[in-house]
Backbone as JSON Lines, residues from 0, in Angstrom:
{"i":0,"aa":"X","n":[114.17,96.7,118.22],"ca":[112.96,97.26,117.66],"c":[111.76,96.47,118.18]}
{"i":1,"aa":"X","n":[110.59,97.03,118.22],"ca":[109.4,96.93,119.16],"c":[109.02,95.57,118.4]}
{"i":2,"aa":"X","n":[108.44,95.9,116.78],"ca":[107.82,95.31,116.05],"c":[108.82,93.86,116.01]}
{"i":3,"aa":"X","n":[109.75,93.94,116.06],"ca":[110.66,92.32,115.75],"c":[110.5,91.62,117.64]}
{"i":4,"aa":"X","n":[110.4,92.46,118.44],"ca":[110.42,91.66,119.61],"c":[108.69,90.97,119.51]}
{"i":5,"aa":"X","n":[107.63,91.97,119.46],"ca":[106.28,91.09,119.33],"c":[105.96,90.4,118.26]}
{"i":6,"aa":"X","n":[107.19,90.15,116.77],"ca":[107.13,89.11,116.24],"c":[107.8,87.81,116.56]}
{"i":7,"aa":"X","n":[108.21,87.89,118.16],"ca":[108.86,86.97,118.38],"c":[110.46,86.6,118.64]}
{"i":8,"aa":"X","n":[110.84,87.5,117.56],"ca":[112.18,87.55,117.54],"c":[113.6,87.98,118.63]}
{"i":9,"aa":"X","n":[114.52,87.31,119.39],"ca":[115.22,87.6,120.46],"c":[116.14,87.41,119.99]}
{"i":10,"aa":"X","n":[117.08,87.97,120.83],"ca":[118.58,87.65,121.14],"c":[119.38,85.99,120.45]}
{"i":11,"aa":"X","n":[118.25,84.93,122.14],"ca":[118.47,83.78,122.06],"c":[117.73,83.33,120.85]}
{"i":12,"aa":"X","n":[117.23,83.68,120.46],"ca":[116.11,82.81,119.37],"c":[117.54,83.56,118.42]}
{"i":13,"aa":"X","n":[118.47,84.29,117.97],"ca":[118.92,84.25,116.64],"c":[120.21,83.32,117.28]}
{"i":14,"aa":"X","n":[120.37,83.56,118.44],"ca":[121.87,82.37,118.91],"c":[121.0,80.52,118.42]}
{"i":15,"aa":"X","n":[120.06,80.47,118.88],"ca":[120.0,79.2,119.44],"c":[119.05,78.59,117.52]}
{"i":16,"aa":"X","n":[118.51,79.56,117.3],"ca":[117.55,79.04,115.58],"c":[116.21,78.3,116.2]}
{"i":17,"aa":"X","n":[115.86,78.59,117.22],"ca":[114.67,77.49,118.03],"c":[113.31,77.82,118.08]}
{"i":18,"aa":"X","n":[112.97,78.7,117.14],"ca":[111.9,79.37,116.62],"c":[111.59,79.51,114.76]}
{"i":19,"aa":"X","n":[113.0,78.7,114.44],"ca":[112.85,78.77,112.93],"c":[113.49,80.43,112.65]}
{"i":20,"aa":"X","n":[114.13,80.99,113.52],"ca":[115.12,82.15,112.91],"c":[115.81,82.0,111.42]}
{"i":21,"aa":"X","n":[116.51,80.9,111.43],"ca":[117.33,80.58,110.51],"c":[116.74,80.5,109.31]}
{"i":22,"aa":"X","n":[115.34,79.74,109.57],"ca":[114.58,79.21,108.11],"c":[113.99,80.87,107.3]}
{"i":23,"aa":"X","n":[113.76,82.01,108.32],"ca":[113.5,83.04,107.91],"c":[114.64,83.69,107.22]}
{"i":24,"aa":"X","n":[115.7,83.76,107.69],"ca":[116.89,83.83,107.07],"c":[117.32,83.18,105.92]}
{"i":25,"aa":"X","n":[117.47,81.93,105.83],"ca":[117.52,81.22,104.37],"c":[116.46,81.65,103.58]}
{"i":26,"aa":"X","n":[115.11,81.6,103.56],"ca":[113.51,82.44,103.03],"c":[114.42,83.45,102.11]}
{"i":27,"aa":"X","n":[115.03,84.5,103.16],"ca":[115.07,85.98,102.45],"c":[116.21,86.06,101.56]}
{"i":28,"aa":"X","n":[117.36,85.11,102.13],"ca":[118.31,84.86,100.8],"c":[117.89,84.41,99.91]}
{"i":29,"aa":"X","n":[117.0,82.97,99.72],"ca":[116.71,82.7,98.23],"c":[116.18,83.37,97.64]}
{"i":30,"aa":"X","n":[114.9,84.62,97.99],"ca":[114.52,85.33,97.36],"c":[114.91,86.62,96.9]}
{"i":31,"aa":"X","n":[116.31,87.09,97.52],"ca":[117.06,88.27,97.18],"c":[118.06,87.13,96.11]}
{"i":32,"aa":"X","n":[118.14,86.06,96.01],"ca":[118.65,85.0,95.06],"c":[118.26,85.12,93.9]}
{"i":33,"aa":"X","n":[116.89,85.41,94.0],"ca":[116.03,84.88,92.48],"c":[115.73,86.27,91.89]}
{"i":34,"aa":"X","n":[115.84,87.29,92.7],"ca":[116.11,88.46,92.56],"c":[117.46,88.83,91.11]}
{"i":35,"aa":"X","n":[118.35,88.73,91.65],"ca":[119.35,88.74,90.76],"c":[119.73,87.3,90.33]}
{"i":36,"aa":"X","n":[119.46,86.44,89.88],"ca":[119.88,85.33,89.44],"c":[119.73,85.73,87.87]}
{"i":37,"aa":"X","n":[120.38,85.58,87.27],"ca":[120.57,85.88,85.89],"c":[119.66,84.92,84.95]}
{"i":38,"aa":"X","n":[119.3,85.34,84.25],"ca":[118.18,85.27,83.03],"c":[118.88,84.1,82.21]}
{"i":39,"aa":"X","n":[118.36,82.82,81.78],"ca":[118.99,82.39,80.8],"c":[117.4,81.49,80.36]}
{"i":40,"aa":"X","n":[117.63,81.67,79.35],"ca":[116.67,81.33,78.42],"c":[116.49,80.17,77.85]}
{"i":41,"aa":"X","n":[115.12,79.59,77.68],"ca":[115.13,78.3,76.91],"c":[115.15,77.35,76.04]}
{"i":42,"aa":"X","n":[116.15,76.47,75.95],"ca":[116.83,76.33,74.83],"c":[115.94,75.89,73.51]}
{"i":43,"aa":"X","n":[115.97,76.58,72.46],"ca":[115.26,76.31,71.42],"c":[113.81,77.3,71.34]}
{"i":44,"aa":"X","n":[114.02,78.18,72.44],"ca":[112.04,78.81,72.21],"c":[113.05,79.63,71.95]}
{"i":45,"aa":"X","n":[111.68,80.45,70.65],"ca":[112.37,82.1,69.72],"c":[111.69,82.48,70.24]}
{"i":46,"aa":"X","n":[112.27,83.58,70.79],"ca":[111.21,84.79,71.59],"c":[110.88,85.78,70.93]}
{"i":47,"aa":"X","n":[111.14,85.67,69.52],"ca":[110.6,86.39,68.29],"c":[109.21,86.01,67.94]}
{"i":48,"aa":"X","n":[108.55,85.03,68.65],"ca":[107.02,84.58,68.38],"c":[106.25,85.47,69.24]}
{"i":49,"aa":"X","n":[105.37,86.12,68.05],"ca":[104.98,87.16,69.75],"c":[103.49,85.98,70.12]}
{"i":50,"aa":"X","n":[102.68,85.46,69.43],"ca":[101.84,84.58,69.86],"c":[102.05,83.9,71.22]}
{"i":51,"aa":"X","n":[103.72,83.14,71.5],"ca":[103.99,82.43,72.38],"c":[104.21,83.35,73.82]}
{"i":52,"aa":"X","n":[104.86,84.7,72.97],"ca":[105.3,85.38,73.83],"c":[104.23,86.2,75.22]}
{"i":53,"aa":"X","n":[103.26,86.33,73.77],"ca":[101.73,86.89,74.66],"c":[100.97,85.9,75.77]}
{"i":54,"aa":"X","n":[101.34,84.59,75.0],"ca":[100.6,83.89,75.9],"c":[101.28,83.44,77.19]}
{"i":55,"aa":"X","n":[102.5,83.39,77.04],"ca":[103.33,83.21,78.6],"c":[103.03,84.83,79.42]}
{"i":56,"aa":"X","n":[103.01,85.89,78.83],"ca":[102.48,86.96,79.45],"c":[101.24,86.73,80.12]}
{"i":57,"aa":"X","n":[100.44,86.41,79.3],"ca":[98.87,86.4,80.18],"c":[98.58,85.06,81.36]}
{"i":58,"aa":"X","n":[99.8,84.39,81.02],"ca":[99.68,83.2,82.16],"c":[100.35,83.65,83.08]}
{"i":59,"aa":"X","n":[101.44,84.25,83.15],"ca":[102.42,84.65,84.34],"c":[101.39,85.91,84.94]}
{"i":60,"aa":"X","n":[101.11,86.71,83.89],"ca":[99.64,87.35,84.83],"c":[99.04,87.15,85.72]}
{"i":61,"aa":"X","n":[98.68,86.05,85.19],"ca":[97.47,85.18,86.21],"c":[98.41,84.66,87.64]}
{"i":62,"aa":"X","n":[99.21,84.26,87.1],"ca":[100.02,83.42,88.52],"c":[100.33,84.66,89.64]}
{"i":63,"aa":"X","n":[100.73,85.94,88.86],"ca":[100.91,86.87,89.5],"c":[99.94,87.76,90.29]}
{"i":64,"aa":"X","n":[98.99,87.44,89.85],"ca":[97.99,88.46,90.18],"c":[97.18,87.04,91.65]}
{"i":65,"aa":"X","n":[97.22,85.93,90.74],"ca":[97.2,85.0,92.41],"c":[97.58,85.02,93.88]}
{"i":66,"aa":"X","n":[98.74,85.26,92.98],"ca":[100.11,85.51,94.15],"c":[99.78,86.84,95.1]}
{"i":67,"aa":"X","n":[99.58,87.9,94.39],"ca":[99.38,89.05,95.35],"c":[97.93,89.08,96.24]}
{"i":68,"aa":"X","n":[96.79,88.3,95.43],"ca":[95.59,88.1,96.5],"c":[95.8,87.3,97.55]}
{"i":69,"aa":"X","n":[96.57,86.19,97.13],"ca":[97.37,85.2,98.28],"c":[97.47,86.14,99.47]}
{"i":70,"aa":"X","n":[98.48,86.64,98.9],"ca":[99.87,87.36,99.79],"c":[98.7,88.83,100.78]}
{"i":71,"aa":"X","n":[98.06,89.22,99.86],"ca":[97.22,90.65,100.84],"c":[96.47,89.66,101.34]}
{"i":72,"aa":"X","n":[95.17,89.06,101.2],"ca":[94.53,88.4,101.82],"c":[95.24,87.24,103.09]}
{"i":73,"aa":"X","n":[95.89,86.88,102.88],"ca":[96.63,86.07,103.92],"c":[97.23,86.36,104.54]}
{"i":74,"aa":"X","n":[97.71,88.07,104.62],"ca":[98.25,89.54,105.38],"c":[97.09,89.93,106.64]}
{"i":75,"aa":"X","n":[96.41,90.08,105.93],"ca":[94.88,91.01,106.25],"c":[94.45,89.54,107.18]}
{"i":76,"aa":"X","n":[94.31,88.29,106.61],"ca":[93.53,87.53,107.39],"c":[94.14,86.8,108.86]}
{"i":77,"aa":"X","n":[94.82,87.15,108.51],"ca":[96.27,86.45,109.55],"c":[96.14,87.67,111.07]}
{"i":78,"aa":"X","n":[96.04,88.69,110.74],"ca":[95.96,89.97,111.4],"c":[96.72,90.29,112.77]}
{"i":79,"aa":"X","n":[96.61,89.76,113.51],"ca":[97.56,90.12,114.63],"c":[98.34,89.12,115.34]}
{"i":80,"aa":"X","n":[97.96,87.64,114.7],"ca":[98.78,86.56,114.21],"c":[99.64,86.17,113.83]}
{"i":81,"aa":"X","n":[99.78,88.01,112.94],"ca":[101.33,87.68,111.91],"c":[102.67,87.26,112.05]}
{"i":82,"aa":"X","n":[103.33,86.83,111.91],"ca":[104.92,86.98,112.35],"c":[105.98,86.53,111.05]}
{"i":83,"aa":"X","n":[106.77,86.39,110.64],"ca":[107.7,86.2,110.21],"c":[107.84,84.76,110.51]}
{"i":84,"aa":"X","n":[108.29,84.42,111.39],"ca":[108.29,83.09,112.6],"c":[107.76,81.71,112.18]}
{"i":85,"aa":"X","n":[108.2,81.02,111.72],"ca":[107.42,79.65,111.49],"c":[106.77,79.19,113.07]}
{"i":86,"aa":"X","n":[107.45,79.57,113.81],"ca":[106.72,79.42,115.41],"c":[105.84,80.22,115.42]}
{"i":87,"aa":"X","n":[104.69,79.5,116.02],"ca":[103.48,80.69,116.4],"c":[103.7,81.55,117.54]}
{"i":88,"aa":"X","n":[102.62,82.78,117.43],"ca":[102.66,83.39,118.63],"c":[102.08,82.63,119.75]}
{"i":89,"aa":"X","n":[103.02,83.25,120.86],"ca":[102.47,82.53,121.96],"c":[100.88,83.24,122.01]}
{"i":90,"aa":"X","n":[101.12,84.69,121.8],"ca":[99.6,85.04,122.38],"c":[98.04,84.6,120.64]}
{"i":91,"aa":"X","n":[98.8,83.98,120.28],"ca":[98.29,83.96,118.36],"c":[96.64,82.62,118.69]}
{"i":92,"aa":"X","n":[96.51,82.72,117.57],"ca":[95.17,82.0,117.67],"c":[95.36,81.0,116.27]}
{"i":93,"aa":"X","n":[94.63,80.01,116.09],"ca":[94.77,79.03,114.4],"c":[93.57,79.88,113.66]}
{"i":94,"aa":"X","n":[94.07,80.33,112.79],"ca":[93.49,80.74,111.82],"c":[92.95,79.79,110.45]}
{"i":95,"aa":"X","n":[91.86,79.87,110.43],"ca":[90.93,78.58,109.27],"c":[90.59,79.68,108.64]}
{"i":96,"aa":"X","n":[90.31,80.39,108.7],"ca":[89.22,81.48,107.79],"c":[89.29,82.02,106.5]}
{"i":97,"aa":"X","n":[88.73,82.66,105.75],"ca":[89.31,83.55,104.46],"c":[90.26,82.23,103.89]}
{"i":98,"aa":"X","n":[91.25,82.98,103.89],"ca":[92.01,82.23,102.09],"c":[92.63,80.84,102.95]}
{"i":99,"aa":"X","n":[92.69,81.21,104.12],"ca":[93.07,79.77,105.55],"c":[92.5,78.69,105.08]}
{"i":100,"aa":"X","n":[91.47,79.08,104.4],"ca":[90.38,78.09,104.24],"c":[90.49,77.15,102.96]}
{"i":101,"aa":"X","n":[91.61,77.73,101.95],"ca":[91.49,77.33,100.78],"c":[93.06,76.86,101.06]}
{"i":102,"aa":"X","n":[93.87,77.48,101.25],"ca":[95.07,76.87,101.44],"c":[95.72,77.2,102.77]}
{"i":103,"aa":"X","n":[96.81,76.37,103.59],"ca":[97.28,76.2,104.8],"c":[97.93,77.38,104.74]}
{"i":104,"aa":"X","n":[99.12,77.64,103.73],"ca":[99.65,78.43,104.02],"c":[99.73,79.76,102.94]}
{"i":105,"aa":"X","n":[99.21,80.58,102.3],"ca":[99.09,81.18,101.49],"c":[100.39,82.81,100.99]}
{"i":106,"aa":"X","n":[100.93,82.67,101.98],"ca":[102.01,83.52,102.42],"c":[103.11,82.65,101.09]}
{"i":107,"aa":"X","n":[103.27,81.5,101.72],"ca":[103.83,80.87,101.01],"c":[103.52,79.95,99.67]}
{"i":108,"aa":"X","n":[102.39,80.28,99.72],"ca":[101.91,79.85,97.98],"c":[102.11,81.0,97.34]}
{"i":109,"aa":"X","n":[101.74,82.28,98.02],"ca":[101.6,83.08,96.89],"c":[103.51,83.8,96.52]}
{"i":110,"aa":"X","n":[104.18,83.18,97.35],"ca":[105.69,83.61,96.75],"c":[106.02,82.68,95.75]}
{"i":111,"aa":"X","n":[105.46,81.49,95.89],"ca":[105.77,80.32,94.95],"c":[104.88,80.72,93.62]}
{"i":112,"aa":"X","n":[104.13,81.14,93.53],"ca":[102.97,81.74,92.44],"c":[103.8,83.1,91.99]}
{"i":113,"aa":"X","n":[104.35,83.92,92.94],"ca":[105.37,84.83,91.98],"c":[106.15,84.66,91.34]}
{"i":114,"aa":"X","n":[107.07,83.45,91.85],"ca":[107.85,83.4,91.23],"c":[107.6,82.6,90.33]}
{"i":115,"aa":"X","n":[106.95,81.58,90.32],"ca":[106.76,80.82,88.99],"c":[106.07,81.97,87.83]}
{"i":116,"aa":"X","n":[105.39,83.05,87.78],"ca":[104.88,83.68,87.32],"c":[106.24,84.43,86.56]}
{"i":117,"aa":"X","n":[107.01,85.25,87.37],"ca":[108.18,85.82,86.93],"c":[108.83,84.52,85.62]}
{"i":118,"aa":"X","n":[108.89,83.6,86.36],"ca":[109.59,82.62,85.58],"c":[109.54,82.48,83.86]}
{"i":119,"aa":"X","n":[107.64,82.37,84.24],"ca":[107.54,82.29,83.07],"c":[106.98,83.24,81.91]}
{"i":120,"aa":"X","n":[107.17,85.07,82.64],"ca":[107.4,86.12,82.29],"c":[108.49,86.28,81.67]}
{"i":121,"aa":"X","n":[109.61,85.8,81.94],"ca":[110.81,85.81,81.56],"c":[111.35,84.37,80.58]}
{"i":122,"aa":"X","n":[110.58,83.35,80.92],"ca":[111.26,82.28,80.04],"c":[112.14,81.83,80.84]}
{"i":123,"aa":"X","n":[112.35,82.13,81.26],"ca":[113.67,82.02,82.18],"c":[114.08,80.28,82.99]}
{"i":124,"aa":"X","n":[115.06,79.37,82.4],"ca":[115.42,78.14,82.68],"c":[115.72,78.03,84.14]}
{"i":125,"aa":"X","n":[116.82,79.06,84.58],"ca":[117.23,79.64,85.56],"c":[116.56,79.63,86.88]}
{"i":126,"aa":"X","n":[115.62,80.56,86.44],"ca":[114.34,80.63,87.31],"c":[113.41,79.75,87.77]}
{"i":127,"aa":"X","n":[113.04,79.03,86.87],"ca":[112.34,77.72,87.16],"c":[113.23,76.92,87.95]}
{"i":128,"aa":"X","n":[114.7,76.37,87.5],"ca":[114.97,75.99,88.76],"c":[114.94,76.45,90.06]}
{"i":129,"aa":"X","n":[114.89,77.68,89.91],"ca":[115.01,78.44,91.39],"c":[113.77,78.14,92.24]}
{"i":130,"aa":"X","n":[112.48,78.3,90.75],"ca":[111.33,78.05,91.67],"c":[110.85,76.3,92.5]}
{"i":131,"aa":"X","n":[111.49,75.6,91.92],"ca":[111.32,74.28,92.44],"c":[112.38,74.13,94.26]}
{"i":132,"aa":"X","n":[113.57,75.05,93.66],"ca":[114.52,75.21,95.18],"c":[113.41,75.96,96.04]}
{"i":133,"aa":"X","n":[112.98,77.13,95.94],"ca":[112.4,77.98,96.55],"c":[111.23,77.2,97.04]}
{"i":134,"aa":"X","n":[110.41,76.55,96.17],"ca":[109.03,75.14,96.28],"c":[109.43,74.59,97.64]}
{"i":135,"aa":"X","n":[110.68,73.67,97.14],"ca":[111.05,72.78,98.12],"c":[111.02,73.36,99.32]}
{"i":136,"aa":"X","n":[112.17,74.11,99.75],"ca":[112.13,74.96,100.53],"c":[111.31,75.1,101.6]}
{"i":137,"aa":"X","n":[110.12,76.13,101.03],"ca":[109.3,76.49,101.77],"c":[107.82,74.94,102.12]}
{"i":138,"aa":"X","n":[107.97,74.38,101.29],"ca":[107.5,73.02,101.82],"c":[107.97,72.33,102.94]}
{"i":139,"aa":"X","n":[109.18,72.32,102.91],"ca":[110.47,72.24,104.61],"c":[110.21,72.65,105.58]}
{"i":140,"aa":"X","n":[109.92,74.37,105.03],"ca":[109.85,75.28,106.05],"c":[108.08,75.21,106.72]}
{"i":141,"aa":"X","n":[107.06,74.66,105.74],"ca":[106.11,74.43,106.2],"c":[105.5,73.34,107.2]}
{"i":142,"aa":"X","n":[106.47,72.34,106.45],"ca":[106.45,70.99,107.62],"c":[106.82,71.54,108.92]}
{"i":143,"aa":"X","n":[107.99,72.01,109.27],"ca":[108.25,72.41,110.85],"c":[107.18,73.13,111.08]}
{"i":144,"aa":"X","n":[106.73,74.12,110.35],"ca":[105.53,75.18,111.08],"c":[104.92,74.54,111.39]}
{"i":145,"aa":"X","n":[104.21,72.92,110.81],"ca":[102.81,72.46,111.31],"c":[102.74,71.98,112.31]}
{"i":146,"aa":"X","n":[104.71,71.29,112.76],"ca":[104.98,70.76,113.58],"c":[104.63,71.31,114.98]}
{"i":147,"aa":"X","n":[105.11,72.66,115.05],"ca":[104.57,73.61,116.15],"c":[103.58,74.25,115.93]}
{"i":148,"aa":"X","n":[102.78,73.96,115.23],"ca":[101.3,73.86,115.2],"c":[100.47,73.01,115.75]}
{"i":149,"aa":"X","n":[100.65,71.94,115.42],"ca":[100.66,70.7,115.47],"c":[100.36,70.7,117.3]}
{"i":150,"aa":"X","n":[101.28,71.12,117.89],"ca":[101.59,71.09,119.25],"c":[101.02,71.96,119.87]}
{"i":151,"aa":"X","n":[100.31,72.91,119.48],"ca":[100.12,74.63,120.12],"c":[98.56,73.89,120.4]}
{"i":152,"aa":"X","n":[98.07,73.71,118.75],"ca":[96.74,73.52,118.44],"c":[95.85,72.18,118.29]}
{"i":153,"aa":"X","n":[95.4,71.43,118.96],"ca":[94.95,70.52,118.94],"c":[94.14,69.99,117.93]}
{"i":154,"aa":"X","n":[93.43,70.54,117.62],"ca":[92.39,70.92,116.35],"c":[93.19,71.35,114.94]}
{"i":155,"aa":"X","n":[94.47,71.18,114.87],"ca":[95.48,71.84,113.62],"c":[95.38,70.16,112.53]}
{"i":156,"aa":"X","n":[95.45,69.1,113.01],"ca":[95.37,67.8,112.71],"c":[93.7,67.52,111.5]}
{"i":157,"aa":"X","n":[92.91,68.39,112.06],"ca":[91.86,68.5,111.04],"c":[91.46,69.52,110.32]}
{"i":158,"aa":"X","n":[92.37,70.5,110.53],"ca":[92.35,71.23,109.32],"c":[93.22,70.63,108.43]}
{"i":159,"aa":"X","n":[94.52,70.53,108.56],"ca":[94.94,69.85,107.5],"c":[94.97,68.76,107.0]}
{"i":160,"aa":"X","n":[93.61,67.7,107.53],"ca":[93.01,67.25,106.49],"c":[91.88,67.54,105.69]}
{"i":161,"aa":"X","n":[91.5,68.91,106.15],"ca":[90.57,69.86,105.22],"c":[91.2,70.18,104.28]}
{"i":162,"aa":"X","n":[92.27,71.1,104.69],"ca":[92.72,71.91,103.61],"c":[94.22,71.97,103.13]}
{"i":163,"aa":"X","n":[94.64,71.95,102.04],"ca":[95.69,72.09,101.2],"c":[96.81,72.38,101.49]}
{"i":164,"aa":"X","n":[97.56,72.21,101.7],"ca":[99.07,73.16,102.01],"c":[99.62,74.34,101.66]}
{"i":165,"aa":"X","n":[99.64,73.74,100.31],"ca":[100.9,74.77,99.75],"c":[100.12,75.4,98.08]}
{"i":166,"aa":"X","n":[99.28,73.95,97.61],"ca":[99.09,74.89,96.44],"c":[97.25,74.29,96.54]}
{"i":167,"aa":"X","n":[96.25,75.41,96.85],"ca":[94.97,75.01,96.97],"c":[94.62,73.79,96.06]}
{"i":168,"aa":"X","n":[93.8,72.77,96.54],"ca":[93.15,71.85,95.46],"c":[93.92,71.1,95.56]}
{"i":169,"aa":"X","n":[95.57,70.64,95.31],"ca":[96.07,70.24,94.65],"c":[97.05,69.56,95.84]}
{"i":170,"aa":"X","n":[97.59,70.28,96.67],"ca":[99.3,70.02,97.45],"c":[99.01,70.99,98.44]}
């Protein structure tokens, strides 16, 4: 398919993993993971409080509704940049701009912002661990990206001491 070859993706790149194939692959399992990972709840909260209940609603809201400006805006701003690929495009450019600007990688904040959101939509013990695996994870998976960033872009060394990684402000 057209679209997976100008994201990079080959033959040798799924034999050899030398583009971060693999890390895209692990990515989509944990999150078809957290997908069905079963619900278990936390020990001692009654979810008969609707006070508590409302208010983990309107916070997972928020995380959620983060998550998807993340995720479109860092779609949209990324633009012909995009790839799947923790390797950049060869023909790609460093993107600072828009939400670039507030966090490094926003693709990947805003899955970490879903799911913590889901998490705590659900209460869910389960989940929260998942979201710290999934955290980790893509923190892993971000280090190598910068790495070949790092190398592409000369100028990549001061953005990220501008800007944030993984969670704006903060990480």
């Amino acid at each position: 398919m057209k679209i997976l070859t100008n994201w990079g993706f080959t033959r040798d790149g799924w034999r050899s993993g030398k583009r971060g194939e693999y890390l895209v692959l692990i990515q989509g399992l944990l999150l078809v993971g957290f997908i069905f990972l079963p619900t278990y709840h936390l020990p001692g909260i009654s979810l008969e409080l609707p006070k508590l209940i409302y208010s983990c609603w309107i916070v997972a809201a928020l995380f959620m509704i983060a998550a998807l400006v993340l995720i479109a805006k860092g779609l949209l701003d990324l633009g012909k940049n995009l790839t799947p690929l923790p390797y950049p495009r060869v023909d790609g450019e460093l993107v600072q701009t828009g939400v670039y600007g507030i966090v490094r990688h926003p693709l990947y904040s805003g899955l970490i912002f879903l799911t913590l959101g889901w998490s705590i939509f659900q209460l869910s013990l389960s989940h929260f661990v998942a979201v710290i695996v999934i955290f980790l994870f893509l923190d892993l998976k971000a280090r190598q990206e910068e790495t070949w960033l790092s190398e592409k872009y000369p100028e990549y060394s001061d953005y990220q001491q501008r800007v944030k990684k993984l969670i704006p402000r903060i990480y």
